[in-house]
Tab-separated table of C-alpha atoms in Angstrom:
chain	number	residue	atom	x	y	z
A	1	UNK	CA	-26.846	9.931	-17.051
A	2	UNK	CA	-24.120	12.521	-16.808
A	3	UNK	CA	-22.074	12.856	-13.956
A	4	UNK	CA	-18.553	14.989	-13.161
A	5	UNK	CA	-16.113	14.099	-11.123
A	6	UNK	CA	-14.065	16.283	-9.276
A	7	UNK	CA	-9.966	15.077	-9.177
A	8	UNK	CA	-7.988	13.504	-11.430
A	9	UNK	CA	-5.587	11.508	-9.075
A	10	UNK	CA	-6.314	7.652	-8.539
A	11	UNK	CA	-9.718	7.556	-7.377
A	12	UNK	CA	-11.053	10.610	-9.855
A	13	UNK	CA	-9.550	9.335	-12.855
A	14	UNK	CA	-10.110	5.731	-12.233
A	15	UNK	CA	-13.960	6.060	-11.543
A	16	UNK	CA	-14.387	8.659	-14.469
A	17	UNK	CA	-13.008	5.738	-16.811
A	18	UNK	CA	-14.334	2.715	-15.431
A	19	UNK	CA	-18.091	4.654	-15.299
A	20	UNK	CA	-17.755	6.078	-18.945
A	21	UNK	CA	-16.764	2.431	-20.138
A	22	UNK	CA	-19.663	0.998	-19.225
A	23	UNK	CA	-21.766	4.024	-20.405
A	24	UNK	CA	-22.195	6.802	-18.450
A	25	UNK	CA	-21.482	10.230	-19.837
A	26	UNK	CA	-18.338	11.623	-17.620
A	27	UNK	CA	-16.717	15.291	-17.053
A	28	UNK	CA	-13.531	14.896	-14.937
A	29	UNK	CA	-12.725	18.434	-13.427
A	30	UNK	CA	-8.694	19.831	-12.269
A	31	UNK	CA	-7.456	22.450	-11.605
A	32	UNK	CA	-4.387	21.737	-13.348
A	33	UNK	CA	-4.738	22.807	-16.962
A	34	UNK	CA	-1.262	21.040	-17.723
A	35	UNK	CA	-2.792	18.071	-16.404
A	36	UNK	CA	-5.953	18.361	-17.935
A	37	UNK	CA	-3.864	18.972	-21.265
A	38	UNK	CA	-2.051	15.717	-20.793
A	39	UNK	CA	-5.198	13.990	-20.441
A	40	UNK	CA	-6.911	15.326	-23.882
A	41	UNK	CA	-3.936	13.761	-25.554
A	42	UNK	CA	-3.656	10.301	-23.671
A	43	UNK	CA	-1.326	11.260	-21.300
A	44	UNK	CA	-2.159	10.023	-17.938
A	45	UNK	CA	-0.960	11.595	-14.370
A	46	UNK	CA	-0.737	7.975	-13.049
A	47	UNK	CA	0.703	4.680	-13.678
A	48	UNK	CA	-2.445	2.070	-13.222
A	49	UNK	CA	-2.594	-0.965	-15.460
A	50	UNK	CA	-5.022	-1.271	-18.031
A	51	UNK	CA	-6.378	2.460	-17.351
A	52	UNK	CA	-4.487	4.310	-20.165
A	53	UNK	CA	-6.308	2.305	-22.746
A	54	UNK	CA	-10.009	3.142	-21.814
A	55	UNK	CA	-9.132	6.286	-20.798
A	56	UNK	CA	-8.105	6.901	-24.352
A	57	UNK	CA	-11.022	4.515	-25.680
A	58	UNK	CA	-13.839	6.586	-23.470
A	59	UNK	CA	-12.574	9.816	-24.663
A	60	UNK	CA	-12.429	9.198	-28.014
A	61	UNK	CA	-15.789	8.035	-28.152
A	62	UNK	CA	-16.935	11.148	-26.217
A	63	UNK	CA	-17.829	9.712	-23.242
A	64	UNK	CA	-15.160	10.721	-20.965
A	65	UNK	CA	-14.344	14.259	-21.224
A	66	UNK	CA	-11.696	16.843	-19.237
A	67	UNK	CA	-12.692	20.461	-17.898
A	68	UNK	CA	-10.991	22.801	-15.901
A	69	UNK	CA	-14.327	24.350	-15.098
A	70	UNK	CA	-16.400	22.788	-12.948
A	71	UNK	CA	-19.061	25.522	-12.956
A	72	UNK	CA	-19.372	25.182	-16.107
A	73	UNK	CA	-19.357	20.800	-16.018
A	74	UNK	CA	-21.982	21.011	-12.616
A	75	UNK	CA	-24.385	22.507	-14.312
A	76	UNK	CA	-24.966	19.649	-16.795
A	77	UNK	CA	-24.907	16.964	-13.958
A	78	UNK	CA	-26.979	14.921	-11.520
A	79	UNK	CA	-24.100	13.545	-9.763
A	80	UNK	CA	-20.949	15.247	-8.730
A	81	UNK	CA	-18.018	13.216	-7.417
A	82	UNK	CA	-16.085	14.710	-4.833
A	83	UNK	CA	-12.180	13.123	-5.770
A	84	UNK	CA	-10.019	15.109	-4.579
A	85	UNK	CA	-6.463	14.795	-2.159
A	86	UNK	CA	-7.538	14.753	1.662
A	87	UNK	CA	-4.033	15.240	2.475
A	88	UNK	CA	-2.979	14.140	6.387
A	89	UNK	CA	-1.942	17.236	8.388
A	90	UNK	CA	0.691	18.305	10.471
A	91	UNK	CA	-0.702	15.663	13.441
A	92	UNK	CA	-1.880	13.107	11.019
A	93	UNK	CA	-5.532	14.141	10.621
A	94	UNK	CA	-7.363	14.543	7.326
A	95	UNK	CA	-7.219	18.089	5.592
A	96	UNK	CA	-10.248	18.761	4.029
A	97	UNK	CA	-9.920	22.178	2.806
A	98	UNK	CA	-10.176	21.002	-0.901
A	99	UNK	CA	-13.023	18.758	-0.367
A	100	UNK	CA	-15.077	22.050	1.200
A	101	UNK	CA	-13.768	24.257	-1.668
A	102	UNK	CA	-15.751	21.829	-4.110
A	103	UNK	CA	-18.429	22.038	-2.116
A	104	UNK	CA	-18.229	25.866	-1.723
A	105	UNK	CA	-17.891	26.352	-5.546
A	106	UNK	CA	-20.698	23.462	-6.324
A	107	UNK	CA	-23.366	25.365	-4.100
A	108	UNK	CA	-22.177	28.611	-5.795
A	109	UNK	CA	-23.136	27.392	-9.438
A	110	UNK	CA	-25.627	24.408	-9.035
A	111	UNK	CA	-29.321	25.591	-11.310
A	112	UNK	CA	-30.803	22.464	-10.311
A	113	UNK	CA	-31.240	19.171	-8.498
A	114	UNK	CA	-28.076	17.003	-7.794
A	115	UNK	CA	-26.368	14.903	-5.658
A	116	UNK	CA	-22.470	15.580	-4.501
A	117	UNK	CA	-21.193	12.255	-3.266
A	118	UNK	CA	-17.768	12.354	-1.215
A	119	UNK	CA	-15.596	9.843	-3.060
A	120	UNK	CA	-12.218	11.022	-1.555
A	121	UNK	CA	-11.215	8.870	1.770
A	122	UNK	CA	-12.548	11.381	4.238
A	123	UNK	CA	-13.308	11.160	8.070
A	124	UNK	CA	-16.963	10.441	9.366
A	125	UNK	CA	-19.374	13.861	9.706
A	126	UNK	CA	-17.248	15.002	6.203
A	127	UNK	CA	-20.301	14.854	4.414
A	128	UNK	CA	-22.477	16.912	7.224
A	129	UNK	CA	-19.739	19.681	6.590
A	130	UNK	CA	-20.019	19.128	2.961
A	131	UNK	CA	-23.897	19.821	2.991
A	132	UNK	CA	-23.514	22.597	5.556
A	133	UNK	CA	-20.586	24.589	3.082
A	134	UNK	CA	-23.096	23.920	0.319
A	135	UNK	CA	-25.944	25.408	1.756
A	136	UNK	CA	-24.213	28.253	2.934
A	137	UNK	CA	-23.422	28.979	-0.945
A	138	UNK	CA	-27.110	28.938	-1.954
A	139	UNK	CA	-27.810	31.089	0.972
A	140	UNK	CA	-25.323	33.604	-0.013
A	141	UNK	CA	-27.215	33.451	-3.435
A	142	UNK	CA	-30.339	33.702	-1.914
A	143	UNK	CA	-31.679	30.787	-3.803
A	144	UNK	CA	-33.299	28.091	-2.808
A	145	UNK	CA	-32.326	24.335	-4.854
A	146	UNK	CA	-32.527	20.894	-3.873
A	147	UNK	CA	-29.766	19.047	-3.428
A	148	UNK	CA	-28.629	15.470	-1.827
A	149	UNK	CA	-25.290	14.485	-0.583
A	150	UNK	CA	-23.741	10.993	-0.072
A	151	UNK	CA	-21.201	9.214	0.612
A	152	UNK	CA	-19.325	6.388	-1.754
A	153	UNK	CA	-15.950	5.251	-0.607
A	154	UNK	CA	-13.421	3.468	-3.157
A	155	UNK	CA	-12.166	0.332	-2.100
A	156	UNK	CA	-9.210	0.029	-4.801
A	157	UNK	CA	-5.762	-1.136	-4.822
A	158	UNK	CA	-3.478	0.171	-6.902
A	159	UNK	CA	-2.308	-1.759	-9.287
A	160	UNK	CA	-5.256	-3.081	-9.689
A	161	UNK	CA	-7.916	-0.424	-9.896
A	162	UNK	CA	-9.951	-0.538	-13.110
A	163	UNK	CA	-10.196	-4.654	-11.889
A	164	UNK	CA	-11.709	-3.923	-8.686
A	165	UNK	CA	-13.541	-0.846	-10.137
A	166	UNK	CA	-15.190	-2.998	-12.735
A	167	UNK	CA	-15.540	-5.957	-10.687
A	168	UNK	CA	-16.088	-5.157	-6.877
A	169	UNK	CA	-16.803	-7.007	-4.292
A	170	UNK	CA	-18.916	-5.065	-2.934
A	171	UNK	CA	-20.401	-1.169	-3.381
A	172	UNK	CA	-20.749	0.973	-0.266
A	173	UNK	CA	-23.254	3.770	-0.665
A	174	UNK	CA	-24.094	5.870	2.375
A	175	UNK	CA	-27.297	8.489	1.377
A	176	UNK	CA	-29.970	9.776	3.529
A	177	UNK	CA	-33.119	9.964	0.992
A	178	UNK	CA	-34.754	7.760	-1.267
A	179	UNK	CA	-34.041	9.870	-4.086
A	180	UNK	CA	-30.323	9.614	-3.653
A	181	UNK	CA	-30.730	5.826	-3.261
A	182	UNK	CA	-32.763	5.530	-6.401
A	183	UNK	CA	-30.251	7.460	-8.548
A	184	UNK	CA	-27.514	6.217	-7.758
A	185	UNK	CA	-28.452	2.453	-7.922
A	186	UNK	CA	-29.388	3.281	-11.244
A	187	UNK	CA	-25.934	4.692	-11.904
A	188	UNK	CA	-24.309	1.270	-10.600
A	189	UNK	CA	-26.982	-0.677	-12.068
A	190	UNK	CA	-24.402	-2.084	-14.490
A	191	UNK	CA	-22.516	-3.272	-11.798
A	192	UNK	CA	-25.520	-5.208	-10.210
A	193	UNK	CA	-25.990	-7.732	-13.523
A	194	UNK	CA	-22.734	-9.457	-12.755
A	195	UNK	CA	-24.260	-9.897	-8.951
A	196	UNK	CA	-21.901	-7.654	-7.484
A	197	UNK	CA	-23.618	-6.229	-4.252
A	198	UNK	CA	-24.033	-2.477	-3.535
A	199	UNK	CA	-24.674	-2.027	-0.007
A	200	UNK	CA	-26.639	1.429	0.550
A	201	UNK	CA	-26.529	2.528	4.360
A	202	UNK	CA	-26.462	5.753	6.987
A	203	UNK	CA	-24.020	7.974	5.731
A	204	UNK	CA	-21.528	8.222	8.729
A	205	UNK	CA	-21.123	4.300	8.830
A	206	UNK	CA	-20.101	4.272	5.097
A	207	UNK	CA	-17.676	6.782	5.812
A	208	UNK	CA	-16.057	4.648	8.549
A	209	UNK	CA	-16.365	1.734	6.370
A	210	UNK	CA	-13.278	2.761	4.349
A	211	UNK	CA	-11.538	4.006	7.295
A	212	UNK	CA	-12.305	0.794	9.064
A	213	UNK	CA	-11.121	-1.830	6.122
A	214	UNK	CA	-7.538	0.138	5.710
A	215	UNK	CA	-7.191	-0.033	9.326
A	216	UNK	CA	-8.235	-3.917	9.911
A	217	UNK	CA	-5.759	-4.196	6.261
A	218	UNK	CA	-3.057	-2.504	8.337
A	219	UNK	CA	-3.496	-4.026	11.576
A	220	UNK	CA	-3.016	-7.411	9.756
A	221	UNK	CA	0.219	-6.109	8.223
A	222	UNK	CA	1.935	-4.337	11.198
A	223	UNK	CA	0.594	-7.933	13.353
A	224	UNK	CA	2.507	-9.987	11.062
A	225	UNK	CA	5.732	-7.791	10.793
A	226	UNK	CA	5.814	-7.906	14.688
A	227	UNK	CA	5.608	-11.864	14.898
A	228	UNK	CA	8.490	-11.876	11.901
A	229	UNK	CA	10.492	-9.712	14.167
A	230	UNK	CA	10.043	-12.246	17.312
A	231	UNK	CA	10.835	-15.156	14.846
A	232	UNK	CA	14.014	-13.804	14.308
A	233	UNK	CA	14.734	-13.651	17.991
A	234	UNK	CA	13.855	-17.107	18.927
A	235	UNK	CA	15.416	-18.615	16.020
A	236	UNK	CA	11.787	-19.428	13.954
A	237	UNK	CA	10.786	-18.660	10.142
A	238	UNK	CA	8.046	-17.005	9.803
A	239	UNK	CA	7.164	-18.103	6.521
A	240	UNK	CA	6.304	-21.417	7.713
A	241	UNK	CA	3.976	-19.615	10.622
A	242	UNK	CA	2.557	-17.639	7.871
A	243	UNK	CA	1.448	-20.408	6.014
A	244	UNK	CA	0.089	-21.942	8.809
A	245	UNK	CA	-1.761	-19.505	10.540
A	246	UNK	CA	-2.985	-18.817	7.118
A	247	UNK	CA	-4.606	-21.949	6.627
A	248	UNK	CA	-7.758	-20.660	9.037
A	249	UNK	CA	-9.978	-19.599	7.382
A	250	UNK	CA	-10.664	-17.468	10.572
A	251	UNK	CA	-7.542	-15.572	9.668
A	252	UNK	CA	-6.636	-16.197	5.931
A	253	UNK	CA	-3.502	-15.748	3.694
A	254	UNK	CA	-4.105	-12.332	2.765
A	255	UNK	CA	-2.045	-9.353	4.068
A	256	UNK	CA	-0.094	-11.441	6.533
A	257	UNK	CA	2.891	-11.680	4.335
A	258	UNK	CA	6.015	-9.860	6.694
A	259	UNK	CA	8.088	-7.195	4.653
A	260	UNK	CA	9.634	-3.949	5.918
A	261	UNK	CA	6.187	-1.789	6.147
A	262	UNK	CA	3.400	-0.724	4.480
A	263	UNK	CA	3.002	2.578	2.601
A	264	UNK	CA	1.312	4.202	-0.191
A	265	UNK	CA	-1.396	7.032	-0.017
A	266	UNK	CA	-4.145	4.799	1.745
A	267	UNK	CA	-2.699	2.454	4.722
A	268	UNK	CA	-0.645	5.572	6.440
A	269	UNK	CA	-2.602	8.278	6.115
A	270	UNK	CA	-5.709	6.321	7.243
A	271	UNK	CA	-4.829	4.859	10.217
A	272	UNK	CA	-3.903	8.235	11.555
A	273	UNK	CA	-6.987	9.951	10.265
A	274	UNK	CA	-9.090	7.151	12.367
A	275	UNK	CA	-7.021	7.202	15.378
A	276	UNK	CA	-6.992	11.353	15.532
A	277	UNK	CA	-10.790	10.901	14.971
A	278	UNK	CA	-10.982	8.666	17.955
A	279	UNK	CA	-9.072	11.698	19.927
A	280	UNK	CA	-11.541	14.144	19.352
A	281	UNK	CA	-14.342	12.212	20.747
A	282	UNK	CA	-12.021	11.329	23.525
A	283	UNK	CA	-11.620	7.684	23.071
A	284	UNK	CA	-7.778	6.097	22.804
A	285	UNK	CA	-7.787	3.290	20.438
A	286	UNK	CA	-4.517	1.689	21.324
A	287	UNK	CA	-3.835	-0.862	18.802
A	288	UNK	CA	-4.087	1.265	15.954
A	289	UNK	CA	-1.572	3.202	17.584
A	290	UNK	CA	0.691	0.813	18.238
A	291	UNK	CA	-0.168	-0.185	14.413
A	292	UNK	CA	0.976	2.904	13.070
A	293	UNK	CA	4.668	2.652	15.506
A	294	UNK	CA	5.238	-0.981	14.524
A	295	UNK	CA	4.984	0.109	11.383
A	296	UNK	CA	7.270	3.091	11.391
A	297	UNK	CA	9.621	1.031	13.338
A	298	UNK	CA	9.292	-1.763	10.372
A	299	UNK	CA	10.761	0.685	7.584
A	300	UNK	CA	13.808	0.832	9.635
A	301	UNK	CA	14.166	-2.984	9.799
A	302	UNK	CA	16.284	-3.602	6.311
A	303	UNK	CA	18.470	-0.811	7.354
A	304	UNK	CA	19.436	-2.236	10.837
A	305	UNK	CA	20.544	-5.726	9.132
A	306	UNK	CA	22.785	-4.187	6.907
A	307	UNK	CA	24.357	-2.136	9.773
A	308	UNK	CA	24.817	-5.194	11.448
A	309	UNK	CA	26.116	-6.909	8.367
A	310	UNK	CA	28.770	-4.358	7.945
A	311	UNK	CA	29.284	-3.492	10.828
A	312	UNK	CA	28.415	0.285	10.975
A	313	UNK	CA	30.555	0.764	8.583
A	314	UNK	CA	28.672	2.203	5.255
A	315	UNK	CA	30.929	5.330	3.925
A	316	UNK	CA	31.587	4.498	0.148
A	317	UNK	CA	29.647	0.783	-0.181
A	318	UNK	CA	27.445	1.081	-3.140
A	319	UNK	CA	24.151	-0.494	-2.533
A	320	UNK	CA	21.649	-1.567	-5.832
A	321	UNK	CA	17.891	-0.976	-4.557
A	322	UNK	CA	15.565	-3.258	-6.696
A	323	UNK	CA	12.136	-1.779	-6.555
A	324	UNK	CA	11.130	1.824	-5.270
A	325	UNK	CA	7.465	2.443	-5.363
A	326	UNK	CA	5.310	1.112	-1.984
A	327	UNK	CA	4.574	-1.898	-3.924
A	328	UNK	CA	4.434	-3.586	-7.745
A	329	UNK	CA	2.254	-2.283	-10.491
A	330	UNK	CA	2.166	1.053	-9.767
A	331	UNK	CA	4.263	4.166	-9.343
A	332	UNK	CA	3.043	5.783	-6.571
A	333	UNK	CA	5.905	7.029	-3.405
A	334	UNK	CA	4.201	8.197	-1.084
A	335	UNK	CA	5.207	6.618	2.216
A	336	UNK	CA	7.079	4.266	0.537
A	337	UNK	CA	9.369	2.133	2.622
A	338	UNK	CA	12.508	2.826	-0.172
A	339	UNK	CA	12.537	6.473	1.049
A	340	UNK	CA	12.779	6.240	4.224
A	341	UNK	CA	15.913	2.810	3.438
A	342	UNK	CA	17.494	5.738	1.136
A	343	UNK	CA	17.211	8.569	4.018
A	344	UNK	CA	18.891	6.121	6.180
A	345	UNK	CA	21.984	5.042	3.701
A	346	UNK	CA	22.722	8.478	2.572
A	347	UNK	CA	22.830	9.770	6.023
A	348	UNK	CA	25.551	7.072	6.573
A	349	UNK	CA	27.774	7.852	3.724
A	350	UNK	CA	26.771	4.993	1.514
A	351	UNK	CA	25.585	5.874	-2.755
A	352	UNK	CA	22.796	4.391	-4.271
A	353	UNK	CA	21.766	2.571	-7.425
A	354	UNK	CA	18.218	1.871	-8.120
A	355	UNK	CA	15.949	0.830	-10.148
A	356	UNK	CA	12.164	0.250	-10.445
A	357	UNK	CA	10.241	-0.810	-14.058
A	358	UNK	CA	7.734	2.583	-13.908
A	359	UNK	CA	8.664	4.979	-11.058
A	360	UNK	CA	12.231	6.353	-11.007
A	361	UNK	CA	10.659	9.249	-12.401
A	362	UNK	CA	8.809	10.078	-9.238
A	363	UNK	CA	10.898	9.184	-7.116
A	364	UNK	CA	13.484	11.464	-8.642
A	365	UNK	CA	11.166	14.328	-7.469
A	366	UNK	CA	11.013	12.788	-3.429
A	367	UNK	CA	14.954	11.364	-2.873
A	368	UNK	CA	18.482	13.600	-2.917
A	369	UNK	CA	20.206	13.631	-6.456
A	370	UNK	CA	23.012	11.751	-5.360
A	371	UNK	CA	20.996	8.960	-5.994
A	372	UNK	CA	21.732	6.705	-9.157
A	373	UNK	CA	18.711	5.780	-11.015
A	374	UNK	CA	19.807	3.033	-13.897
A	375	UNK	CA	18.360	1.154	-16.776
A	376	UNK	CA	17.658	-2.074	-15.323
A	377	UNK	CA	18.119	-3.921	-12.671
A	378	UNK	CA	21.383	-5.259	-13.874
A	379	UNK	CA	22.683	-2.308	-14.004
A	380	UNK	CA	21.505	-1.071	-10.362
A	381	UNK	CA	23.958	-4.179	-9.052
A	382	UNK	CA	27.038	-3.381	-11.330
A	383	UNK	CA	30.050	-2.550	-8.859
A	384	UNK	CA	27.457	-2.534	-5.759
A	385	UNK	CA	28.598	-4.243	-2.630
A	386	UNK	CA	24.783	-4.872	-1.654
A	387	UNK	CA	21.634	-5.508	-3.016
A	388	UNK	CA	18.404	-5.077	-1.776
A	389	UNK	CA	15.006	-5.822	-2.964
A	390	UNK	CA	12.406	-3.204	-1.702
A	391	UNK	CA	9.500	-3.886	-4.015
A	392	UNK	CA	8.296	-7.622	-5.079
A	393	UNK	CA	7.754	-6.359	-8.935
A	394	UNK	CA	7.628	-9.448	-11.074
A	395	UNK	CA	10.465	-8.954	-12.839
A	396	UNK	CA	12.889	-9.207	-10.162
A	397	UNK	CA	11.481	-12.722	-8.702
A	398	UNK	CA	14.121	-15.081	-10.764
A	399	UNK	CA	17.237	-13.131	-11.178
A	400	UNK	CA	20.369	-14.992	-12.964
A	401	UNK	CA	22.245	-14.834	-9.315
A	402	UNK	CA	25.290	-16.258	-11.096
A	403	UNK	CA	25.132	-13.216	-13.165
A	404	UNK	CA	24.325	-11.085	-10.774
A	405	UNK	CA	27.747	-12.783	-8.616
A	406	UNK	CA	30.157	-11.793	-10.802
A	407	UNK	CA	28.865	-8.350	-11.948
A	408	UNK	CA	28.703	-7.175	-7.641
A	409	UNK	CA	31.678	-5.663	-6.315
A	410	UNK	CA	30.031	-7.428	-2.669
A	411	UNK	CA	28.144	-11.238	-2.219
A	412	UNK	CA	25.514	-10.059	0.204
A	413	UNK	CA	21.349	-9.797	-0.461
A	414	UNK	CA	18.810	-8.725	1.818
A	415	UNK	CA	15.292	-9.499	0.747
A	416	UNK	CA	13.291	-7.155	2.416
A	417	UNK	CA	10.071	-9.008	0.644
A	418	UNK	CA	10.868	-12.714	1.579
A	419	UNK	CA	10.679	-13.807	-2.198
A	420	UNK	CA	13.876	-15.231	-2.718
A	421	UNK	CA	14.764	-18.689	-1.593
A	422	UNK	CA	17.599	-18.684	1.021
A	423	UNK	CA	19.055	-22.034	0.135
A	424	UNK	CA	18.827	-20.722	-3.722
A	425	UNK	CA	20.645	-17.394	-3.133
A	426	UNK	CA	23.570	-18.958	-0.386
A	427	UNK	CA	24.151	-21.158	-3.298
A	428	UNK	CA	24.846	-19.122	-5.888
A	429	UNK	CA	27.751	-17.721	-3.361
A	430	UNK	CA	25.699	-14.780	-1.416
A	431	UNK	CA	25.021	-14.094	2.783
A	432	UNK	CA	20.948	-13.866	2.419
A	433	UNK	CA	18.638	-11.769	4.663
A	434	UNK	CA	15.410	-12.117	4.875
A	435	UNK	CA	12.360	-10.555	7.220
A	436	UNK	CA	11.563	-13.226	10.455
A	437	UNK	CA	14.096	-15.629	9.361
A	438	UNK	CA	17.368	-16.172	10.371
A	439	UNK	CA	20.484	-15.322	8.157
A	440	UNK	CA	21.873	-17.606	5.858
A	441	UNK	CA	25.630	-16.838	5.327
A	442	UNK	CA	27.668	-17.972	2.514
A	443	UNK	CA	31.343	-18.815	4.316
């Protein structure tokens, strides 16, 4: 079978790999010749464990291939994988214009039979308006050829992509003919011999399956960050309630660890896409409203403490950031917690030192220059009068704090993931902050 796939950002280049490893013979189409460039020679776009080596594998064997064209790549293809950004808008809602322009270009080329499947988080009736652009492309041809859209939502995590791409837990396919449904269950048939389950349904509810998952993921999040905040108040740690709220089974220990917000290109943008959605059919759903304000309010949450801490007074302390990118394992920014922390100290005359293992280099392209980006995270804390860890990467989870003592101009940490242990860090001769648990101050 030979498929293209439209976008080479996370989703695009993570499903072109993962379906050319086990077999299938893959076009990924950008418009970005540089990018497309990179690719040929092994250069990927994205940091994603493990993806870099079957990119390179796949293409060398000629089973994963780069175009700019996709005329050209459609042509040759029974599936087509729409991949690309659905960037939020000026109030929040999805931006489809470069979803339609596939389509608009696909219906302008296609010869034959295929089917265009929406990949790309998009909001529910996307694929009616995807059908709709396409047909209005063969009708400007005045042609007449079949064609089948569906819908197939990604339920990755970054960081862990090619693992959940090669072993779901479960495939959401959203078509409305038998053909579709018989093409592409032979296209994830591979997937079906380990017993992983693809679940084919209407297409509208398998678009608001992905919208609905981020959200509930969210909601989870922004729930817990709340209750950390009222821990703090009435003198409770909430990484005892954690673990035993946890313990339900009801409720589980997943996403209900308390931090200072949730970001990356998924959680935000979604949660707005599904509440402006809700607007426009003129229902209010409140608490992913107030989901989306606790968590905007939770980015701010480090930076109050160390107000506090110093009292106000930030012109000229250095602070060391460990950890930029929205979480570990990858290097993505976008609504990462760090920029918004950086915003904040900047603005009050402070300078700052960070450090993260793979995405300084992106960052350097979304913060002000007057930031210090280092070597390593020793480095970030030489002279610094603070540290703070933003992002739980594994390398920062069992620092020398001796070390770190006498190499810090200041003896204060605030743990904006709750991974250090209090007792631990007051120890070793520093004031600790955590996220719901009361201060621990070394006197």
């Amino acid at each position: 079978m030979k498929i293209v796939i439209v976008g080479t950002g996370y989703v695009g280049l993570v499903t072109g790999a993962c379906l050319a490893e086990v077999g299938v013979d893959v076009v990924c189409v950008d418009v970005n010749q540089k990018k497309i460039d990179n690719l040929k020679n092994g250069i990927l776009p994205i940091f994603e464990p493990g993806l870099d080596t079957i990119v390179k594998s796949n293409y060398n064997k000629g089973r994963l291939n780069f175009s700019t064209n996709l005329s050209e790549a459609v042509k040759e293809a029974q599936v087509a994988f729409i991949a690309v950004g659905t960037p939020p808008g000026e109030d929040g809602s999805a931006d489809l214009k470069y979803v339609l322009q596939v389509a608009d270009t696909i219906g302008s080329c296609i010869d034959d039979y295929i089917i265009v499947v929406t990949k790309s988080t998009v909001p529910v009736g996307t694929a009616k308006k995807v059908k709709s652009g396409i047909a209005a492309a063969l009708e400007k041809r005045g042609v007449q050829i079949e064609f089948d859209v569906a819908s197939n939502p990604e339920f990755l995590k970054e960081g862990a992509a090619v693992e959940d791409f090669l072993k779901p837990d479960r495939i959401v396919i959203g078509v409305e003919s038998d053909r579709a449904k018989e093409v592409l269950g032979r296209l994830y048939h591979p997937f079906l011999l380990n017993s992983h389950p693809v679940l084919f349904m209407d297409i509208p509810s398998a678009e608001m399956t992905k919208y609905a998952a981020n959200a509930m993921l969210a909601t989870k999040i922004s729930f817990m960050n709340d209750i950390a905040n009222l821990c703090e108040l009435v003198g409770a740690n909430v990484n005892e309630v954690r673990k035993g709220i946890g313990s339900d089974p009801r409720i589980g220990n997943r996403f209900i660890y308390p931090g200072i917000g949730y970001g990356g290109s998924c959680f935000p943008k979604d949660v707005k896409a599904l509440f402006h959605t809700s607007d426009d059919y003129g229902y209010n759903m409140r608490i992913l409203k107030a989901v989306d304000a606790v968590n905007d309010d939770q980015k701010h949450v480090v930076f109050k403490k160390i107000e506090q801490h110093f009292k106000g007074d930030l012109k000229g302390k250095v602070f060391a950031l460990w950890g930029l990118s929205f979480k570990p394992n990858t290097d993505d920014m976008r609504e990462a917690p760090s920029l918004v922390l950086i915003q904040s100290l900047l603005k009050a005359g402070a300078k700052v030192q960070a450090y993260d293992p793979v995405a300084m280099d992106e960052a350097a392209h979304m913060v002000d220059e007057q930031v210090i980006f280092t070597r390593g995270a020793i480095d970030a804390v030489k002279g610094a009068d603070a540290l703070v860890l933003v992002t739980e990467w594994a390398e920062f989870r069992l620092p020398d704090w001796p070390k770190v003592k006498t190499i810090m101009n200041g003896n204060v940490v605030f743990d904006g993931r709750n991974i250090y242990d209090p007792a631990e860090v007051t120890e070793a001769g520093f004031s600790y902050y955590g996220i719901g648990v009361q201060p621990s101050n070394f006197n």
